[in-house]
């Protein structure tokens, strides 16, 4: 049964009439005044909400401490990542017990033929090690710290890093001379994430955003010059498109990518002359998406392009880099149900990543034969992908792998022997045994007959999931074609070890089952996302996995919209709902093109500003506008951040105020110095997760366990 917290007086937000009129519909929004972020009354209200939440959850302080200690006790706090080779150095990261942030380091290769990463031991000095960036030092004096850019020039003599100390994802880039160890005078404020050096290290490529927080301009900064003289390489004026850029692994081209969520366009620049006119790859065509990488095949510079032009689940083609709009040679034809995700080119082969049967797959593409050798993995549920492969002609490929029960694992795949070489598995202290846990996939049926995958993980000692109703924590997202992968989590062990079953409902709008899965959960089919989640919950209840008084749902950002929608659709199915940075005032946001990202988002949600049908459809599901007076809501915890630029704090603040009007037990927790990802620093993030899990366990009646 649900344990109710001690009674406390909740803040009551003042009601002030604000009329919003569109398409002949007038909506009186009583809490829109909470949008005035700098207003003293708004800040006072948010602090009162925090005080109320702290008071209402004070009885969980001991449990929060225990969960935090469990997370900390299972984590090897002083640890190192697996080194990745680049140029003449092995690059890796360190963490040190008691320190919030990571430390970026490097050590010299033993020889030019050295491709076996050194076996590093925590606390043991590495011969020739250089500390490049200690984020703990850089974060001193700041409540929030985030590293948005980090790069070392190819010759290893310079380093750049971009820092955000507010949480608004606007980074100041600084440069350091790695020979002398001294900072250079270069300082570039207001950048987006992902700045990088040019191949010769003399310049820095970076992007900036417009007033709507849309990356729209690519710049070239010459190291050692005033930022006022930086050169604009490309500007995208269309407010529906964002801009990104990156240098190919071959160092031959700079690829400038422009895109919305449904349309792409790319240009290439030879890095030998970055101030030349960029060459258009394919002109933008509505609803055609593509990505580009460079390869050399039979001595010719070619572009490998993943695209969906008359290929719903995408195909891979090859074109001449000299004439990219010329003949297309199909390398991997469109295969319905197998969603081709990406191609990663190396000198002698390419790595392709794709989804089939709801799981991510990795294969090696032979340039000559066109054959793909898929890498085998044994578990029924897993996550695999490439990472840490900066070299152009390596004899092995770095892979990341994990599952719900297998901790994060780093492999090198040796090309000559086709062998997976285990480099490291994330240590879990305290005697963790993956055999103590089990994972499975079950299928629910949506109201329209669609089969919906649900992934489950549980601890075996409590019995098999589904044998009898158990406390169950159900997660969902379902937007932007983003797939929720079966990943390992140390923090999750604190609930599994208390008998909770963890489930992921892979609802439409995500990307788990291919592009059509995404198309069927967006725009005027968005309701499928919400009803799928409800149908998954009903399946788990009807099949004996759980019961409504033992079921808590969680989602964040667009998944927070999902949480708000299902709270309105089927509140009777859930004991609690945890909504992180929730997009619960969706219509108000998407109606305002001056807000960050709004115009870009019209391809995902529709354009309610200009289309009455979209306006009416969004108004029918936007959680804030559809809070009901005829139902009893489950307990709700909404977590947000004052400086979030993606989903503004005002959305959950308004939602909680409206829920309180109808008697809901709704709590708001607002971080006053943080962004979309919440607090910074690993210990702070552990405390934040311990707070959320303690609330969740309290709802499930497990607070005393």
XYZ file of C-alpha atoms in Angstrom:
705
model
C 0.000 0.000 0.000
C 1.072 3.579 -0.589
C 2.668 5.334 2.359
C 1.412 8.894 2.596
C 3.865 11.618 3.679
C 3.176 13.826 6.661
C 0.731 16.628 5.977
C 2.244 20.006 5.131
C 0.895 23.216 3.717
C 1.499 23.506 -0.011
C 2.150 26.886 -1.617
C -0.836 28.381 -3.385
C 0.076 30.289 -6.536
C -1.889 33.449 -7.176
C -4.277 33.366 -10.129
C -3.808 36.192 -12.588
C -5.777 36.288 -15.819
C -3.702 36.080 -19.016
C -5.712 35.570 -22.200
C -4.137 33.638 -25.066
C -6.154 33.782 -28.286
C -5.480 31.722 -31.403
C -7.761 30.505 -34.202
C -10.775 32.023 -32.467
C -10.093 30.153 -29.220
C -9.474 32.187 -26.077
C -7.676 30.408 -23.234
C -7.410 32.095 -19.842
C -4.085 31.038 -18.328
C -4.048 31.891 -14.618
C -0.420 30.915 -13.975
C 1.392 32.372 -16.989
C 2.804 35.062 -14.671
C 5.229 32.426 -13.377
C 7.184 32.847 -16.629
C 8.805 36.068 -15.336
C 12.036 34.350 -14.281
C 13.696 37.404 -12.749
C 10.603 38.519 -10.813
C 11.049 38.393 -7.040
C 7.542 36.996 -6.560
C 8.236 34.146 -8.988
C 11.531 33.300 -7.312
C 9.854 33.425 -3.911
C 7.180 31.029 -5.149
C 9.784 28.565 -6.444
C 11.667 28.690 -3.158
C 8.399 28.090 -1.308
C 7.758 25.074 -3.523
C 11.208 23.725 -2.700
C 10.624 24.254 1.012
C 7.276 22.473 0.803
C 8.800 19.552 -1.092
C 11.590 19.269 1.442
C 9.093 19.284 4.273
C 6.764 16.797 2.610
C 9.664 14.387 2.036
C 11.572 14.992 5.273
C 10.572 11.550 6.520
C 12.609 10.092 3.647
C 15.905 11.685 4.684
C 17.228 8.435 6.120
C 16.258 6.486 3.012
C 17.818 9.114 0.764
C 21.046 8.814 2.714
C 20.984 5.014 2.474
C 20.396 5.078 -1.280
C 23.148 7.655 -1.799
C 25.510 5.505 0.261
C 24.523 2.457 -1.803
C 25.269 4.228 -5.085
C 28.537 5.563 -3.700
C 29.455 2.213 -2.168
C 28.963 0.363 -5.459
C 30.961 2.892 -7.470
C 34.721 2.694 -7.832
C 35.262 6.366 -7.153
C 38.916 6.457 -8.111
C 38.932 5.009 -11.615
C 40.174 5.465 -15.160
C 38.610 5.114 -18.595
C 40.143 2.865 -21.247
C 42.765 4.914 -23.122
C 42.005 5.842 -26.728
C 44.833 6.328 -29.201
C 45.158 9.585 -31.126
C 48.372 10.655 -32.777
C 51.325 9.995 -30.487
C 49.277 9.742 -27.305
C 46.847 7.643 -25.309
C 43.991 9.831 -24.033
C 41.863 8.867 -21.034
C 39.905 10.234 -18.115
C 40.367 9.839 -14.382
C 37.966 10.135 -11.472
C 39.193 10.560 -7.910
C 37.369 9.684 -4.723
C 35.841 12.771 -3.146
C 36.004 14.861 -6.324
C 32.872 15.845 -8.267
C 34.332 16.020 -11.758
C 36.590 14.100 -14.089
C 40.217 14.745 -14.996
C 41.392 14.548 -18.623
C 44.847 13.006 -19.088
C 47.187 11.562 -21.672
C 50.291 9.386 -21.786
C 52.754 8.792 -24.668
C 52.653 5.706 -26.868
C 55.305 3.081 -26.216
C 55.995 2.956 -29.979
C 54.291 3.855 -33.286
C 53.032 0.251 -33.497
C 51.468 0.383 -30.037
C 47.745 -0.356 -30.413
C 47.180 -2.115 -27.108
C 45.912 0.407 -24.553
C 47.978 0.478 -21.357
C 46.441 -1.307 -18.379
C 45.951 1.567 -15.999
C 45.426 1.115 -12.273
C 43.640 3.623 -10.021
C 46.074 5.514 -7.877
C 49.096 4.265 -9.852
C 51.249 6.758 -11.713
C 51.342 6.326 -15.482
C 54.767 6.848 -17.082
C 54.818 10.202 -18.818
C 51.248 11.080 -17.800
C 50.127 14.661 -18.383
C 47.043 16.119 -16.742
C 45.365 18.143 -19.469
C 42.278 19.429 -17.674
C 41.176 18.980 -14.081
C 37.501 19.967 -14.125
C 37.503 20.122 -10.317
C 39.986 23.002 -10.496
C 38.042 24.744 -13.247
C 34.781 24.361 -11.272
C 36.107 25.997 -8.114
C 33.876 28.842 -6.999
C 30.930 27.741 -9.148
C 27.762 25.970 -8.024
C 27.333 24.561 -11.535
C 29.946 23.386 -14.025
C 29.590 21.723 -17.406
C 32.191 20.949 -20.051
C 30.663 21.412 -23.506
C 33.773 21.241 -25.688
C 37.122 19.507 -25.286
C 39.675 18.933 -28.023
C 43.408 18.586 -28.490
C 45.065 19.625 -31.722
C 46.234 16.794 -33.948
C 49.889 17.580 -33.261
C 49.172 17.432 -29.529
C 50.423 20.936 -28.715
C 47.184 22.794 -27.963
C 43.986 22.130 -26.054
C 40.613 23.869 -26.068
C 37.754 23.510 -23.624
C 34.318 25.131 -23.368
C 32.734 25.805 -19.972
C 29.191 26.605 -18.810
C 28.826 27.703 -15.170
C 25.115 28.650 -15.282
C 23.349 25.679 -16.848
C 22.102 27.563 -19.917
C 24.357 25.599 -22.331
C 26.242 28.653 -23.545
C 29.936 27.879 -23.322
C 33.055 30.027 -23.120
C 35.922 28.425 -25.038
C 39.473 28.819 -23.747
C 42.799 27.586 -25.148
C 45.894 26.212 -23.463
C 49.411 25.627 -24.767
C 50.295 22.043 -23.827
C 54.032 22.526 -24.393
C 54.384 25.328 -21.872
C 51.271 24.459 -19.873
C 50.214 28.101 -20.033
C 46.813 29.492 -21.056
C 46.631 31.404 -24.305
C 44.776 34.738 -24.446
C 42.062 33.343 -26.725
C 38.586 33.426 -25.164
C 35.407 32.831 -27.183
C 32.194 33.490 -25.236
C 28.658 32.392 -26.040
C 29.473 29.301 -28.091
C 27.414 26.174 -28.598
C 28.925 22.815 -27.605
C 31.336 20.894 -29.819
C 34.113 23.357 -30.725
C 37.146 21.697 -32.348
C 40.533 22.492 -33.828
C 41.238 22.580 -37.536
C 43.508 19.690 -38.653
C 46.647 21.847 -38.479
C 45.713 23.215 -35.038
C 45.948 26.839 -36.130
C 42.202 27.492 -36.015
C 39.111 26.699 -33.985
C 35.740 25.855 -35.504
C 32.730 26.739 -33.382
C 29.041 27.522 -33.675
C 26.859 30.144 -32.048
C 23.109 30.321 -31.490
C 20.440 32.880 -32.277
C 17.982 34.378 -29.779
C 15.851 31.229 -29.996
C 18.891 29.108 -28.976
C 19.175 27.665 -32.494
C 22.735 26.908 -33.674
C 22.810 29.027 -36.814
C 26.349 30.270 -37.538
C 29.694 28.486 -38.037
C 32.843 30.464 -37.282
C 36.583 30.088 -37.777
C 38.837 31.557 -35.105
C 42.565 31.879 -35.744
C 44.406 31.010 -32.540
C 46.198 34.046 -31.173
C 43.869 36.620 -32.753
C 41.045 38.716 -31.354
C 37.637 37.034 -31.490
C 36.294 40.162 -33.228
C 38.191 39.117 -36.350
C 36.703 35.610 -36.497
C 35.449 34.573 -39.934
C 31.896 33.450 -40.651
C 32.114 30.213 -42.647
C 28.397 29.582 -42.941
C 25.122 31.039 -41.688
C 21.732 29.324 -41.870
C 18.982 31.998 -41.970
C 15.959 29.678 -42.016
C 14.681 29.515 -38.435
C 13.380 25.967 -38.996
C 16.914 24.589 -39.406
C 19.813 24.051 -37.007
C 23.466 23.903 -38.006
C 26.313 21.577 -37.061
C 29.796 20.910 -38.372
C 32.633 18.437 -38.005
C 35.854 17.357 -39.654
C 35.919 13.898 -41.206
C 38.181 11.271 -39.655
C 40.352 11.495 -42.778
C 40.935 15.221 -42.050
C 40.147 15.834 -45.728
C 36.805 17.633 -45.378
C 34.807 19.844 -43.079
C 31.172 18.728 -43.298
C 28.609 21.464 -42.612
C 25.232 19.950 -41.821
C 21.938 21.815 -41.769
C 18.761 20.090 -40.720
C 15.314 20.037 -39.242
C 13.813 16.874 -37.789
C 12.609 15.872 -41.279
C 14.969 17.512 -43.807
C 18.753 17.629 -44.218
C 21.319 19.447 -46.302
C 25.105 19.146 -46.225
C 28.063 21.005 -47.678
C 31.731 20.049 -47.721
C 34.853 22.181 -47.564
C 38.360 20.954 -48.263
C 40.256 21.615 -45.030
C 43.185 22.902 -47.090
C 41.120 26.055 -47.734
C 38.374 26.570 -45.170
C 37.511 30.039 -46.472
C 36.500 28.722 -49.903
C 32.872 28.392 -50.984
C 31.351 25.216 -49.464
C 30.263 22.594 -51.994
C 26.633 21.520 -51.763
C 26.215 17.743 -51.476
C 22.477 17.392 -52.123
C 20.023 20.301 -52.119
C 17.465 20.181 -49.344
C 14.289 18.371 -50.312
C 11.359 18.367 -47.928
C 11.292 15.167 -45.835
C 14.612 13.865 -47.198
C 17.250 13.338 -44.506
C 20.845 12.357 -45.066
C 24.256 12.271 -43.381
C 27.694 12.303 -44.999
C 31.127 10.805 -44.357
C 34.292 10.661 -46.439
C 36.085 7.542 -47.661
C 38.776 6.740 -50.188
C 37.832 3.794 -52.424
C 40.157 2.634 -55.204
C 42.079 5.867 -54.838
C 39.028 8.088 -55.322
C 37.587 10.503 -52.759
C 33.986 9.450 -52.264
C 31.161 10.327 -49.922
C 29.139 7.628 -48.203
C 25.615 8.903 -47.595
C 22.896 7.427 -45.394
C 19.558 8.764 -46.688
C 15.802 8.158 -46.798
C 14.999 9.397 -50.303
C 12.274 6.869 -51.240
C 13.754 4.613 -48.542
C 11.719 4.796 -45.331
C 14.282 2.952 -43.185
C 17.237 4.542 -45.051
C 19.838 3.156 -47.417
C 23.555 3.692 -47.967
C 24.918 5.063 -51.231
C 28.293 6.134 -52.566
C 28.881 9.262 -54.653
C 31.912 11.075 -55.986
C 33.187 13.794 -53.651
C 34.016 15.823 -56.747
C 30.456 15.508 -58.100
C 28.205 14.493 -55.180
C 25.001 15.164 -57.122
C 26.058 12.759 -59.832
C 25.591 8.987 -60.011
C 24.573 7.201 -56.805
C 25.934 3.703 -56.274
C 23.853 1.748 -53.754
C 25.987 -0.043 -51.175
C 23.277 -1.111 -48.705
C 19.777 -1.073 -50.193
C 16.719 -0.131 -48.223
C 15.556 -3.051 -46.099
C 12.075 -2.506 -44.601
C 12.154 -2.991 -40.838
C 15.929 -2.563 -40.596
C 16.581 1.070 -39.742
C 20.008 2.133 -40.988
C 21.339 4.683 -38.501
C 24.870 5.713 -39.383
C 28.040 5.015 -41.318
C 31.486 5.680 -39.862
C 34.284 5.655 -42.442
C 37.860 4.492 -41.964
C 40.618 4.090 -44.525
C 40.023 0.424 -45.289
C 36.428 -0.209 -44.178
C 33.363 1.424 -42.678
C 31.317 0.690 -39.565
C 27.556 0.713 -40.056
C 25.064 0.921 -37.219
C 21.434 -0.111 -37.615
C 18.401 -1.368 -35.689
C 16.640 -4.657 -36.246
C 14.125 -6.349 -33.988
C 14.246 -3.450 -31.563
C 18.002 -3.753 -30.888
C 20.989 -1.719 -32.072
C 23.406 -3.666 -34.294
C 26.978 -3.013 -35.444
C 28.527 -4.303 -38.663
C 31.726 -3.838 -40.677
C 31.305 -2.864 -44.326
C 33.922 -4.069 -46.794
C 34.438 -1.387 -49.454
C 35.318 -3.915 -52.121
C 32.612 -6.543 -51.722
C 29.926 -4.407 -50.135
C 29.331 -7.169 -47.585
C 28.499 -6.393 -43.962
C 29.937 -8.544 -41.193
C 27.610 -8.136 -38.197
C 29.253 -8.373 -34.790
C 27.642 -11.087 -32.646
C 26.480 -10.559 -29.060
C 24.893 -13.231 -26.886
C 22.391 -11.498 -24.615
C 18.733 -11.200 -25.677
C 18.732 -7.509 -24.710
C 21.823 -5.333 -25.060
C 23.200 -2.024 -26.294
C 26.254 -1.863 -28.579
C 27.906 0.918 -30.546
C 31.214 2.417 -31.621
C 33.122 5.052 -29.724
C 36.612 6.388 -29.183
C 37.939 5.709 -32.705
C 39.727 8.891 -33.821
C 42.387 7.199 -35.972
C 41.978 6.907 -39.756
C 43.647 3.501 -40.232
C 43.387 1.457 -37.031
C 43.841 -2.357 -36.871
C 40.982 -2.572 -34.365
C 37.718 -0.841 -33.529
C 36.657 0.398 -30.093
C 33.138 -0.668 -29.038
C 30.912 0.062 -26.087
C 28.511 -2.572 -24.779
C 26.144 -3.088 -21.872
C 22.726 -4.460 -20.955
C 20.322 -4.226 -18.045
C 22.457 -6.796 -16.181
C 25.925 -6.408 -17.760
C 27.824 -3.299 -16.598
C 29.303 -0.939 -19.173
C 31.941 -2.806 -21.157
C 34.677 -1.641 -23.516
C 35.836 -3.984 -26.288
C 38.359 -3.669 -29.062
C 37.338 -5.664 -32.124
C 40.482 -6.917 -33.828
C 39.961 -6.790 -37.569
C 42.519 -9.434 -38.546
C 41.214 -12.126 -36.160
C 37.581 -10.972 -35.796
C 38.077 -11.244 -32.050
C 36.386 -9.177 -29.346
C 39.086 -8.167 -26.871
C 37.728 -7.210 -23.468
C 39.458 -4.027 -22.343
C 37.359 -3.159 -19.311
C 34.057 -3.807 -17.603
C 32.634 -1.188 -15.266
C 33.436 -2.356 -11.745
C 30.483 -2.675 -9.370
C 31.687 -2.935 -5.795
C 30.046 -4.972 -3.077
C 29.977 -8.332 -4.804
C 27.672 -7.654 -7.751
C 26.771 -10.828 -9.645
C 24.891 -10.374 -12.947
C 23.512 -13.877 -12.484
C 21.411 -12.548 -9.589
C 19.335 -10.537 -12.077
C 17.329 -11.357 -15.173
C 16.006 -9.437 -18.160
C 13.340 -10.165 -20.736
C 11.197 -8.599 -23.412
C 7.426 -9.034 -23.416
C 4.821 -7.648 -25.791
C 1.637 -5.714 -25.147
C -1.064 -5.040 -27.716
C -2.207 -1.499 -28.412
C -5.864 -0.636 -28.921
C -5.248 -0.516 -32.702
C -3.610 -3.959 -32.688
C 0.028 -2.807 -32.793
C 2.419 -4.999 -30.814
C 4.360 -2.951 -28.261
C 7.713 -4.142 -26.857
C 8.353 -3.861 -23.117
C 11.797 -4.514 -21.650
C 12.028 -5.808 -18.072
C 14.769 -6.359 -15.507
C 14.417 -7.734 -11.976
C 16.260 -9.537 -9.195
C 15.812 -13.299 -9.312
C 15.614 -13.800 -5.538
C 12.183 -12.140 -5.488
C 10.865 -14.644 -8.014
C 10.309 -14.402 -11.740
C 8.643 -11.230 -12.957
C 5.003 -11.908 -13.773
C 4.554 -14.751 -11.294
C 2.764 -12.454 -8.846
C 2.109 -8.682 -8.701
C 5.261 -6.810 -7.735
C 6.226 -3.148 -7.242
C 7.086 -1.904 -10.722
C 8.866 1.181 -12.031
C 7.888 1.883 -15.645
C 9.869 4.296 -17.826
C 8.867 5.862 -21.145
C 9.918 8.515 -23.654
C 8.536 8.177 -27.193
C 9.664 11.244 -29.180
C 12.259 12.383 -31.743
C 12.883 8.780 -32.880
C 14.977 8.402 -29.723
C 15.343 4.809 -28.570
C 15.520 3.854 -24.894
C 18.246 1.235 -24.837
C 18.708 -1.612 -22.343
C 21.508 -0.065 -20.302
C 23.064 -0.883 -16.968
C 22.584 1.457 -13.999
C 24.257 1.270 -10.604
C 21.568 3.518 -9.115
C 18.844 1.156 -10.372
C 20.247 -1.657 -8.215
C 18.913 0.182 -5.154
C 15.361 -0.437 -6.338
C 15.915 -3.887 -7.880
C 17.434 -5.087 -4.601
C 14.260 -3.983 -2.805
C 12.097 -6.113 -5.068
C 11.108 -3.540 -7.684
C 10.772 -4.638 -11.308
C 12.048 -2.020 -13.777
C 10.309 -1.775 -17.157
C 10.761 0.302 -20.299
C 7.697 0.760 -22.495
C 9.025 1.233 -26.045
C 6.142 3.364 -27.273
C 5.591 4.821 -30.728
C 7.318 8.122 -31.361
C 10.619 6.524 -30.396
C 12.916 4.722 -32.801
C 13.060 1.218 -31.406
C 11.113 -0.479 -34.208
C 12.135 1.562 -37.245
C 11.205 4.841 -38.886
C 7.488 4.044 -39.197
C 7.421 3.550 -35.411
C 8.523 7.152 -35.096
C 6.161 8.476 -37.757
C 3.211 6.825 -35.988
C 3.916 8.736 -32.773
C 4.377 12.352 -33.892
C 2.382 15.281 -35.284
C -1.304 14.357 -35.594
C -0.584 10.812 -34.401
C 1.084 11.908 -31.163
C -1.686 10.430 -29.033
C -0.389 6.962 -29.955
C 2.613 7.642 -27.703
C 0.346 8.228 -24.717
C -2.143 5.437 -25.347
C 0.702 2.980 -26.038
C 2.130 3.699 -22.593
C -1.273 3.224 -21.005
C -1.761 -0.035 -22.942
C 1.650 -1.256 -21.755
C 0.684 -0.440 -18.163
C -2.599 -2.305 -18.540
C -0.779 -5.309 -19.998
C 1.633 -5.452 -17.065
C -1.290 -5.219 -14.641
C -3.518 -7.708 -16.455
C -0.621 -10.166 -16.866
C 0.152 -10.171 -13.163
C 3.419 -8.263 -13.191
C 2.081 -5.482 -10.979
C -1.068 -3.725 -9.768
C -2.154 -0.079 -9.898
C -1.173 0.538 -6.266
C 2.321 -0.842 -7.016
C 3.060 0.961 -10.277
C 5.062 4.191 -10.641
C 5.728 5.800 -14.035
C 8.693 7.993 -14.953
C 9.682 10.109 -17.931
C 11.754 13.203 -18.610
C 11.642 16.145 -21.033
C 9.409 14.952 -23.901
C 8.936 11.875 -21.730
C 7.621 14.304 -19.116
C 4.920 15.302 -21.605
C 4.112 11.592 -21.763
C 3.838 11.509 -17.970
C 1.484 14.482 -17.880
C -0.674 13.015 -20.641
C -1.047 9.564 -19.063
C -1.830 11.175 -15.711
C -4.844 12.742 -17.401
C -5.775 9.719 -19.521
C -5.522 6.923 -16.951
C -4.692 8.212 -13.469
C -6.266 5.115 -11.945
C -3.466 2.897 -13.273
C -0.635 4.533 -11.358
C 0.275 5.065 -7.722
C 2.833 7.720 -8.622
C 4.312 9.672 -11.516
C 7.847 11.079 -11.592
C 8.244 13.785 -14.242
C 11.727 15.212 -14.865
C 12.035 18.577 -16.659
C 8.577 17.812 -18.084
C 7.267 19.369 -21.303
C 3.773 19.704 -19.837
C 2.735 23.132 -21.178
C 3.474 22.051 -24.716
C 0.923 24.133 -26.584
C 1.907 27.428 -24.965
C 5.548 26.769 -25.795
C 5.051 25.629 -29.379
C 2.830 28.652 -30.071
C 5.659 31.071 -29.230
C 8.353 31.239 -31.951
C 10.486 33.526 -29.772
C 11.134 30.741 -27.273
C 14.192 28.484 -27.597
C 13.802 25.744 -30.209
C 10.084 26.353 -30.891
C 10.216 26.806 -34.666
C 12.543 23.827 -35.045
C 10.049 21.782 -33.033
C 7.166 22.377 -35.457
C 8.352 19.382 -37.510
C 7.928 17.168 -34.455
C 4.673 18.476 -32.985
C 3.088 20.486 -35.788
C 2.638 24.242 -36.172
C -0.271 25.312 -33.962
C 0.474 28.979 -34.595
C -0.583 28.781 -38.249
C -2.653 25.584 -38.445
C -5.943 25.370 -36.591
C -6.073 21.574 -36.836
C -2.715 21.274 -35.092
C -3.762 23.821 -32.474
C -6.897 21.872 -31.643
C -5.056 18.552 -31.592
C -2.309 19.790 -29.276
C -4.835 21.488 -27.026
C -6.624 18.151 -26.688
C -3.575 16.494 -25.079
C -1.314 19.217 -23.593
C -1.228 18.158 -19.908
C -1.510 21.601 -18.308
C -4.661 22.473 -20.226
C -6.302 19.109 -19.629
C -5.993 18.666 -15.880
C -9.226 16.963 -14.827
C -11.585 17.726 -11.973
C -13.384 14.370 -12.065
C -10.528 12.025 -11.093
C -8.132 11.322 -8.251
C -4.569 11.820 -9.450
C -1.666 9.622 -8.356
C 1.100 11.220 -6.319
C 3.261 13.379 -8.579
C 6.837 14.649 -8.301
C 8.002 17.170 -10.898
C 11.710 18.012 -11.027
C 13.009 21.004 -12.978
C 15.854 23.549 -13.210
C 15.649 27.321 -13.256
C 18.189 27.749 -16.068
C 16.904 25.002 -18.357
C 16.833 26.364 -21.919
C 15.135 23.311 -23.450
C 12.072 22.898 -21.234
C 11.547 26.051 -19.201
C 10.943 25.710 -15.445
C 7.638 27.532 -15.870
C 5.991 24.502 -17.475
C 6.127 22.177 -14.434
C 5.574 25.164 -12.111
C 2.277 25.980 -13.833
C 1.306 22.301 -14.060
C 1.822 21.672 -10.346
C -0.160 24.808 -9.468
C -3.039 23.602 -11.633
C -2.893 20.073 -10.174
C -3.106 21.507 -6.687
C -6.360 23.225 -7.624
C -7.974 19.816 -8.124
C -6.569 18.359 -4.925
C -3.648 16.392 -6.360
C -0.690 15.523 -4.140
C 1.853 17.179 -6.446
C 5.369 18.273 -5.497
C 7.732 20.580 -7.374
C 11.502 20.487 -6.921
C 13.341 23.263 -8.761
C 17.124 23.401 -8.870
C 17.948 27.097 -8.705
C 21.386 26.738 -10.360
C 21.194 24.020 -13.019
C 20.120 23.259 -16.579
C 18.228 20.635 -18.562
C 20.424 17.811 -17.310
C 19.930 18.769 -13.678
C 22.680 19.414 -11.181
C 26.351 19.059 -12.097
C 28.938 16.904 -10.392
C 28.654 13.176 -9.807
C 27.995 13.349 -6.066
C 25.317 15.975 -6.602
C 23.703 13.871 -9.319
C 23.762 10.808 -7.034
C 22.029 12.812 -4.321
C 19.448 13.982 -6.827
C 18.754 10.427 -7.971
C 18.628 9.222 -4.365
C 15.970 11.877 -3.682
C 13.878 10.677 -6.629
C 14.269 6.977 -5.831
C 13.394 7.517 -2.169
C 10.178 9.261 -3.236
C 9.454 6.456 -5.694
C 10.015 3.735 -3.086
C 7.810 5.637 -0.648
C 4.988 5.623 -3.188
C 5.510 1.888 -3.666
C 5.328 1.265 0.090
C 8.993 0.299 0.341
C 10.341 3.289 2.242
C 11.133 1.188 5.302
C 12.975 -1.540 3.396
